[in-house]
Amino acid sequence: MPLAAAPRLLTAFALAIALSACSARYQTPVAVGGDDDDAVCQSRGYAQGSPEYVACRKDRDVQRNAATARADRRQRDLGEYMLNHPERP
């Protein structure tokens, strides 16, 4: 490998690593927030192990799963739209 190509290869490698950090999948949707479920339910005054606490944790799980499903559905719909309408970028 010529010495002149090394900086280009190193730059391309660094750029690839930097861009790969943006491609994380299954992140918690912003609508739900990245809060700790335990801390949120306890801050609402529910004692750990009480029926209200269990209901709070289940409710947060349902909200998170629904937000993830909505995000996946929007992404799928966008992909289908782009396939069906190639004339619009």
Short mmCIF file of C-alpha atoms in Angstrom, two decimals:
data_model
loop_
_atom_site.label_atom_id
_atom_site.label_comp_id
_atom_site.label_asym_id
_atom_site.label_seq_id
_atom_site.Cartn_x
_atom_site.Cartn_y
_atom_site.Cartn_z
CA MET A 1 0.00 0.00 0.00
CA PRO A 2 1.46 3.36 -0.94
CA LEU A 3 2.13 5.80 1.88
CA ALA A 4 -0.03 8.46 0.20
CA ALA A 5 -3.15 6.29 0.48
CA ALA A 6 -2.80 5.71 4.23
CA PRO A 7 -4.29 9.08 5.34
CA ARG A 8 -7.30 8.59 3.05
CA LEU A 9 -7.88 5.08 4.37
CA LEU A 10 -7.55 6.26 7.95
CA THR A 11 -9.97 9.14 7.30
CA ALA A 12 -12.51 6.81 5.68
CA PHE A 13 -12.21 4.37 8.59
CA ALA A 14 -12.72 7.15 11.16
CA LEU A 15 -15.73 8.47 9.26
CA ALA A 16 -17.28 4.99 9.08
CA ILE A 17 -16.90 4.53 12.82
CA ALA A 18 -18.38 7.95 13.55
CA LEU A 19 -21.40 7.31 11.33
CA SER A 20 -21.99 3.83 12.72
CA ALA A 21 -22.61 5.37 16.14
CA CYS A 22 -25.77 6.96 14.71
CA SER A 23 -27.29 3.68 13.57
CA ALA A 24 -28.43 2.20 16.88
CA ARG A 25 -31.71 0.29 16.61
CA TYR A 26 -34.37 -0.26 19.26
CA GLN A 27 -33.68 2.89 21.17
CA THR A 28 -36.33 4.03 23.60
CA PRO A 29 -38.65 6.44 21.75
CA VAL A 30 -38.44 10.05 22.87
CA ALA A 31 -42.19 10.17 23.59
CA VAL A 32 -41.75 7.66 26.43
CA GLY A 33 -38.50 9.06 27.70
CA GLY A 34 -35.47 7.22 28.90
CA ASP A 35 -36.50 7.49 32.54
CA ASP A 36 -35.94 4.68 34.97
CA ASP A 37 -39.33 3.00 35.45
CA ASP A 38 -38.59 2.19 39.08
CA ALA A 39 -37.70 5.80 39.88
CA VAL A 40 -40.74 7.16 38.05
CA CYS A 41 -43.20 4.85 39.79
CA GLN A 42 -41.64 5.47 43.20
CA SER A 43 -41.71 9.23 42.61
CA ARG A 44 -45.45 8.96 42.10
CA GLY A 45 -45.70 7.69 45.67
CA TYR A 46 -46.17 3.99 44.98
CA ALA A 47 -44.36 1.64 47.35
CA GLN A 48 -42.27 -0.99 45.63
CA GLY A 49 -44.28 -4.23 45.37
CA SER A 50 -47.68 -2.62 45.89
CA PRO A 51 -50.46 -3.24 43.34
CA GLU A 52 -50.27 0.40 42.24
CA TYR A 53 -46.52 0.10 41.66
CA VAL A 54 -46.99 -3.06 39.59
CA ALA A 55 -49.74 -1.36 37.56
CA CYS A 56 -47.48 1.67 37.01
CA ARG A 57 -44.63 -0.53 35.73
CA LYS A 58 -47.00 -2.46 33.42
CA ASP A 59 -48.47 0.80 32.12
CA ARG A 60 -44.99 2.13 31.29
CA ASP A 61 -44.15 -1.13 29.50
CA VAL A 62 -47.32 -0.87 27.44
CA GLN A 63 -46.58 2.77 26.57
CA ARG A 64 -43.00 1.93 25.55
CA ASN A 65 -44.09 -1.01 23.39
CA ALA A 66 -46.82 1.07 21.73
CA ALA A 67 -44.36 3.88 20.96
CA THR A 68 -41.89 1.39 19.48
CA ALA A 69 -44.66 -0.18 17.37
CA ARG A 70 -45.73 3.28 16.11
CA ALA A 71 -42.16 4.16 15.18
CA ASP A 72 -41.72 0.85 13.34
CA ARG A 73 -45.04 1.33 11.53
CA ARG A 74 -44.08 4.86 10.45
CA GLN A 75 -40.73 3.63 9.17
CA ARG A 76 -42.41 0.82 7.22
CA ASP A 77 -45.02 3.20 5.80
CA LEU A 78 -42.30 5.61 4.70
CA GLY A 79 -40.42 2.79 2.97
CA GLU A 80 -43.56 1.66 1.17
CA TYR A 81 -44.33 5.24 0.13
CA MET A 82 -40.83 5.67 -1.25
CA LEU A 83 -41.13 2.43 -3.21
CA ASN A 84 -44.53 3.40 -4.63
CA HIS A 85 -43.55 6.99 -5.47
CA PRO A 86 -40.06 6.93 -6.96
CA GLU A 87 -40.63 10.23 -8.77
CA ARG A 88 -40.56 12.18 -5.47
CA PRO A 89 -37.21 12.26 -3.65
#
